[in-house]
Amino acid sequence: WPPPPPPGWGGPNPPPPNLWGGPSVKFSSASFTKRVTFPTDDPAAEMNYAGPGSEMPEGLWGIWWMDQAGFSSVAKDPDYPWAMVATPEMLASFGPEKPGSGGVDKFGAYYEKDTRCVTPIECYGGPQWAAFNNTGGDVVFGGHATTRNTLSFCYGGDGTDHINIFQKMLWSEASVGAVTVGPWAARALGCTDAGLGYTWINGGLINMTMERRSWGWDRVTTVLDLVQPSPLHEAALQQMLPSWLWQLVKMGLAMQKRVVAHYPLLQIVDGEGKRTEYFDEWLAFSRTKKRSGNLQMKFPGPMTGRKLGPKPGPKPGPQAEN
């Protein structure tokens, strides 16, 4: 482990697992328009999290605070290389599968023993992903709903101290960060087919990992660690991308300089539902000025009239197994 990449592989390194990893077509086709709100001081009452008796690895039990703003004592430690542009996304969990609602067959993730992946973690809906209940949170969930952004957390190596995070989204809404590039530009940028209308995002664009630490996990994101495209692909990118985005890509290709972000992922509720040493820090942050004292999650609601779910991507070229 990990298995060798397929011949000619140009996607994330190491390559994503061979299994699909969800979500189900029924789940991804639902309209996540129902907002469920809850106070920041009691996330365990609403979120689906793993604990004793589940098949989830113990290192992912409980509820986790994505301290992108660098508020915690861990982030403020001079020895920690915190560097991150914060988003309104706040809490994540890795709860096991349970019955769904609103026409969705099931919520939750599962542990693929063959690939050592916890998947799927859908960022657009379900009781495992929470953002502030404010305009910023609305924007974040709106973006995830459009792309159907889905994550797989896969252990690398022989142990449980390193996790590769693989990201997939709809070909038709393929994006780099908050910028929609579309299916053809996505393929030119090295994104590959994930099946059922989805694409794996090229790890050279955004490569996400987690490194185990005594206090939790160090979330590391490397941006624009690109391989040089062929002249044909470079010409295609220039035609497909907005001029300003092409200039950024061109600059990144010329400099080949990695941009690396770090933020701590801290457990605030353990697998038994007990508050941890970082809960008070989380609560203090959640109540700071210009922050919301409530969180929101998205659940299946009435259809909005827009047909969601998988749509055809570009005509396939050489594909990796999925």
Coordinates of C-alpha atoms in Angstrom, one line a residue:
W1 CA 0.0 0.0 0.0
P2 CA -0.5 2.3 -1.7
P3 CA -1.0 0.5 -5.0
P4 CA 1.0 1.8 -8.0
P5 CA -0.7 4.3 -10.2
P6 CA -2.1 3.2 -13.5
P7 CA 0.1 3.7 -16.5
G8 CA 0.1 7.3 -17.6
W9 CA -1.6 8.5 -14.4
G10 CA -1.7 12.3 -14.2
G11 CA -4.1 12.8 -11.3
P12 CA -3.7 13.1 -7.6
N13 CA -0.6 11.4 -6.2
P14 CA -1.0 8.9 -4.7
P15 CA -4.0 7.9 -6.9
P16 CA -7.5 7.7 -5.4
P17 CA -8.9 4.4 -4.4
N18 CA -10.3 2.0 -7.1
L19 CA -13.7 1.9 -5.4
W20 CA -16.3 4.6 -6.1
G21 CA -16.7 5.7 -2.5
G22 CA -20.2 7.3 -2.9
P23 CA -22.3 9.2 -2.5
S24 CA -25.3 7.3 -3.9
V25 CA -27.0 8.7 -7.0
K26 CA -30.1 9.1 -4.9
F27 CA -28.2 11.2 -2.3
S28 CA -26.3 13.4 -4.8
S29 CA -29.5 14.1 -6.8
A30 CA -31.4 15.4 -3.8
S31 CA -32.1 19.1 -3.3
F32 CA -30.4 20.1 0.0
T33 CA -32.5 23.2 0.6
K34 CA -33.6 22.6 4.2
R35 CA -31.6 24.5 6.8
V36 CA -31.2 23.0 10.2
T37 CA -29.7 25.3 12.8
F38 CA -28.3 24.7 16.3
P39 CA -26.3 26.5 18.9
T40 CA -22.5 26.3 18.9
D41 CA -22.5 25.0 22.4
D42 CA -24.2 21.7 21.7
P43 CA -23.0 20.3 18.3
A44 CA -23.3 16.7 19.7
A45 CA -27.1 17.0 19.8
E46 CA -27.3 17.4 16.0
M47 CA -24.2 16.1 14.3
N48 CA -23.6 12.4 13.3
Y49 CA -20.2 11.4 14.7
A50 CA -18.3 8.1 15.1
G51 CA -17.5 6.5 18.4
P52 CA -17.1 3.1 20.2
G53 CA -18.8 0.3 18.4
S54 CA -18.4 1.8 14.9
E55 CA -16.0 0.6 12.3
M56 CA -14.5 4.1 11.9
P57 CA -10.8 4.4 12.9
E58 CA -10.5 5.8 16.4
G59 CA -8.5 8.8 15.2
L60 CA -11.6 10.1 13.5
W61 CA -14.1 9.7 16.3
G62 CA -16.1 12.6 17.6
I63 CA -16.6 16.1 16.3
W64 CA -13.8 18.2 14.9
W65 CA -13.2 22.0 14.8
M66 CA -11.6 23.3 11.6
D67 CA -9.6 26.1 13.1
Q68 CA -8.9 27.9 9.9
A69 CA -9.0 31.3 11.6
G70 CA -6.0 30.4 13.8
F71 CA -7.9 31.2 17.1
S72 CA -6.9 28.1 19.2
S73 CA -3.9 27.8 21.5
V74 CA -2.5 25.2 19.1
A75 CA -2.7 27.6 16.1
K76 CA -1.1 30.4 18.2
D77 CA 1.8 28.3 19.3
P78 CA 5.0 29.9 17.7
D79 CA 6.1 26.4 16.6
Y80 CA 3.0 25.7 14.6
P81 CA 3.1 27.0 11.0
W82 CA -0.5 28.3 10.9
A83 CA -1.3 29.9 7.5
M84 CA -4.8 29.8 6.1
V85 CA -7.5 31.9 4.6
A86 CA -10.5 31.2 6.8
T87 CA -13.9 30.1 5.5
P88 CA -17.2 29.9 7.4
E89 CA -16.9 26.0 7.5
M90 CA -16.5 25.1 11.2
L91 CA -17.2 21.5 12.2
A92 CA -16.8 18.1 10.6
S93 CA -17.5 14.6 11.7
F94 CA -17.2 11.1 10.3
G95 CA -20.4 9.5 11.5
P96 CA -21.3 6.0 10.3
E97 CA -24.2 5.2 8.0
K98 CA -27.7 5.7 9.3
P99 CA -31.2 6.1 7.7
G100 CA -31.7 9.2 5.7
S101 CA -34.6 11.6 5.4
G102 CA -36.4 13.6 2.8
G103 CA -36.1 11.0 0.1
V104 CA -32.4 10.3 0.8
D105 CA -31.6 6.7 1.3
K106 CA -29.0 7.2 4.0
F107 CA -26.6 9.6 5.7
G108 CA -23.1 9.0 6.9
A109 CA -19.9 7.4 5.8
Y110 CA -18.3 4.0 6.0
Y111 CA -14.8 2.6 6.2
E112 CA -13.6 0.8 3.1
K113 CA -11.1 -1.8 4.5
D114 CA -9.7 -2.5 1.0
T115 CA -8.7 1.1 0.4
R116 CA -8.5 2.3 4.0
C117 CA -10.8 5.2 3.1
V118 CA -13.5 6.9 5.2
T119 CA -16.0 7.9 2.6
P120 CA -18.1 9.7 1.4
I121 CA -18.0 13.0 3.3
E122 CA -20.3 15.3 1.5
C123 CA -19.7 18.9 2.1
Y124 CA -23.1 20.0 0.7
G125 CA -25.5 18.2 2.9
G126 CA -26.0 15.9 5.8
P127 CA -25.3 15.8 9.5
Q128 CA -21.5 15.7 9.2
W129 CA -20.6 19.2 7.9
A130 CA -21.5 22.5 9.6
A131 CA -20.9 26.1 8.9
F132 CA -21.9 29.3 10.6
N133 CA -25.5 30.3 10.2
N134 CA -24.8 33.5 8.4
T135 CA -24.3 34.9 4.9
G136 CA -20.9 33.4 4.6
G137 CA -22.2 29.9 5.6
D138 CA -25.0 30.3 3.0
V139 CA -22.4 31.1 0.3
V140 CA -20.2 28.1 1.2
F141 CA -23.1 25.7 1.2
G142 CA -24.4 27.1 -2.1
G143 CA -21.0 26.5 -3.7
H144 CA -20.8 23.0 -2.4
A145 CA -24.4 22.3 -3.5
T146 CA -23.5 23.4 -7.1
T147 CA -20.4 21.3 -7.4
R148 CA -21.6 18.4 -5.2
N149 CA -18.2 18.5 -3.5
T150 CA -17.4 15.2 -1.9
L151 CA -14.3 14.1 0.1
S152 CA -12.7 10.7 0.8
F153 CA -10.2 10.4 3.7
C154 CA -7.7 7.7 2.9
Y155 CA -4.9 6.5 5.2
G156 CA -1.5 6.4 3.4
G157 CA 1.3 4.1 4.3
D158 CA 1.1 1.3 6.8
G159 CA -0.1 3.3 9.8
T160 CA -2.8 5.7 10.8
D161 CA -0.8 9.0 11.1
H162 CA -1.2 10.2 7.5
I163 CA -4.4 10.8 5.5
N164 CA -4.8 11.8 1.9
I165 CA -8.0 13.7 1.2
F166 CA -9.3 13.1 -2.3
Q167 CA -11.8 15.6 -3.7
K168 CA -14.4 14.9 -6.4
M169 CA -17.2 17.0 -7.8
L170 CA -19.5 17.1 -10.8
W171 CA -17.7 17.4 -14.2
S172 CA -20.3 19.9 -15.3
E173 CA -19.4 22.2 -12.4
A174 CA -15.7 21.5 -12.0
S175 CA -14.0 24.2 -10.0
V176 CA -10.6 25.2 -8.6
G177 CA -11.4 26.6 -5.2
A178 CA -14.3 29.0 -5.7
V179 CA -13.6 29.5 -9.5
T180 CA -15.7 27.4 -11.9
V181 CA -13.6 26.2 -14.8
G182 CA -16.0 23.7 -16.4
P183 CA -15.4 20.2 -17.7
W184 CA -13.1 20.8 -20.6
A185 CA -10.7 23.1 -18.7
A186 CA -10.8 20.7 -15.8
R187 CA -9.5 17.8 -18.0
A188 CA -6.8 20.1 -19.5
L189 CA -5.8 20.9 -15.9
G190 CA -5.3 17.2 -15.2
C191 CA -8.6 16.2 -13.6
T192 CA -9.7 12.6 -14.2
D193 CA -12.9 10.7 -14.4
A194 CA -14.4 9.4 -11.1
G195 CA -17.5 7.8 -12.7
L196 CA -21.2 8.7 -12.6
G197 CA -20.6 12.2 -13.8
Y198 CA -17.9 13.2 -11.3
T199 CA -14.2 14.1 -11.6
W200 CA -11.3 13.7 -9.3
I201 CA -9.6 17.1 -8.8
N202 CA -6.0 17.0 -9.8
G203 CA -3.8 17.0 -6.7
G204 CA -1.4 19.4 -8.5
L205 CA -4.2 22.0 -8.2
I206 CA -5.2 21.4 -4.6
N207 CA -3.6 18.6 -2.6
M208 CA -5.0 18.0 0.9
T209 CA -3.6 15.9 3.6
M210 CA -3.8 15.4 7.4
E211 CA -0.9 14.6 9.7
R212 CA -1.5 13.1 13.1
R213 CA -0.3 15.2 16.1
S214 CA -0.6 14.8 19.8
W215 CA -3.2 17.6 19.9
G216 CA -5.2 16.3 16.8
W217 CA -4.5 16.6 13.1
D218 CA -2.5 19.1 11.1
R219 CA -4.5 19.9 8.0
V220 CA -2.2 20.7 5.1
T221 CA -3.2 22.1 1.7
T222 CA -0.8 22.5 -1.1
V223 CA -2.0 24.7 -4.0
L224 CA -0.6 24.9 -7.5
D225 CA 2.0 22.2 -7.3
L226 CA 1.5 21.7 -11.0
V227 CA 3.3 19.5 -13.6
Q228 CA 4.1 21.2 -16.8
P229 CA 1.3 20.6 -19.4
S230 CA 2.0 19.7 -23.0
P231 CA 2.0 22.6 -25.5
L232 CA -1.4 21.4 -26.8
H233 CA -2.9 21.4 -23.3
E234 CA -1.3 24.8 -22.6
A235 CA -3.0 26.2 -25.7
A236 CA -6.3 24.6 -24.7
L237 CA -6.1 26.2 -21.2
Q238 CA -5.5 29.6 -22.7
Q239 CA -8.6 29.3 -24.8
M240 CA -10.8 27.9 -22.1
L241 CA -10.0 29.9 -19.0
P242 CA -10.9 33.5 -18.3
S243 CA -7.9 35.7 -19.1
W244 CA -7.3 36.6 -15.5
L245 CA -7.4 33.0 -14.4
W246 CA -5.1 31.9 -17.3
Q247 CA -2.6 34.6 -16.1
L248 CA -2.6 33.1 -12.6
V249 CA -2.1 29.6 -13.9
K250 CA 0.6 30.8 -16.3
M251 CA 2.4 32.5 -13.4
G252 CA 2.1 29.3 -11.3
L253 CA 3.5 27.2 -14.1
A254 CA 6.4 29.6 -14.5
M255 CA 7.3 29.9 -10.8
Q256 CA 6.4 26.2 -9.9
K257 CA 6.2 27.5 -6.3
R258 CA 4.0 25.7 -3.9
V259 CA 1.6 27.6 -1.7
V260 CA 1.2 25.6 1.5
A261 CA -1.5 26.2 4.1
H262 CA -1.8 24.8 7.6
Y263 CA -4.5 24.8 10.2
P264 CA -5.2 22.6 13.2
L265 CA -8.1 20.1 13.2
L266 CA -9.1 19.8 16.9
Q267 CA -11.5 17.3 18.5
I268 CA -14.0 19.3 20.6
V269 CA -16.4 16.3 21.3
D270 CA -15.0 12.8 21.7
G271 CA -16.5 9.6 20.5
E272 CA -18.6 9.2 23.7
G273 CA -20.1 12.6 23.4
K274 CA -17.9 14.2 26.1
R275 CA -16.4 17.7 25.6
T276 CA -12.6 17.8 25.2
E277 CA -10.0 20.3 26.4
Y278 CA -10.5 22.4 23.2
F279 CA -14.3 22.8 23.6
D280 CA -14.0 26.0 25.6
E281 CA -11.6 27.5 23.0
W282 CA -14.1 26.6 20.3
L283 CA -17.0 28.2 22.2
A284 CA -15.0 31.3 22.8
F285 CA -14.2 31.6 19.1
S286 CA -17.8 30.9 18.0
R287 CA -19.0 33.9 20.1
T288 CA -16.4 36.4 19.0
K289 CA -17.5 39.6 17.3
K290 CA -18.7 39.3 13.8
R291 CA -19.1 35.5 14.2
S292 CA -22.4 33.7 14.4
G293 CA -23.5 32.0 17.7
N294 CA -25.4 29.4 15.7
L295 CA -24.4 26.8 13.1
Q296 CA -26.2 25.4 10.1
M297 CA -26.3 22.1 8.2
K298 CA -28.2 21.3 5.0
F299 CA -30.7 18.5 4.6
P300 CA -33.0 17.3 1.8
G301 CA -35.9 19.8 1.2
P302 CA -38.3 20.8 -1.5
M303 CA -36.9 20.7 -5.1
T304 CA -35.9 24.1 -6.4
G305 CA -36.8 23.4 -10.0
R306 CA -33.2 22.9 -11.0
K307 CA -32.2 19.4 -11.9
L308 CA -29.2 18.4 -9.8
G309 CA -27.0 15.3 -9.6
P310 CA -24.6 13.7 -12.1
K311 CA -24.4 15.1 -15.6
P312 CA -22.2 14.0 -18.5
G313 CA -18.6 15.1 -18.4
P314 CA -16.3 15.5 -21.4
K315 CA -15.7 12.6 -23.7
P316 CA -13.4 10.2 -21.9
G317 CA -9.8 9.9 -22.8
P318 CA -7.4 7.4 -21.1
Q319 CA -9.0 6.7 -17.7
A320 CA -7.8 5.4 -14.4
E321 CA -9.8 2.8 -12.7
N322 CA -12.4 4.0 -10.2

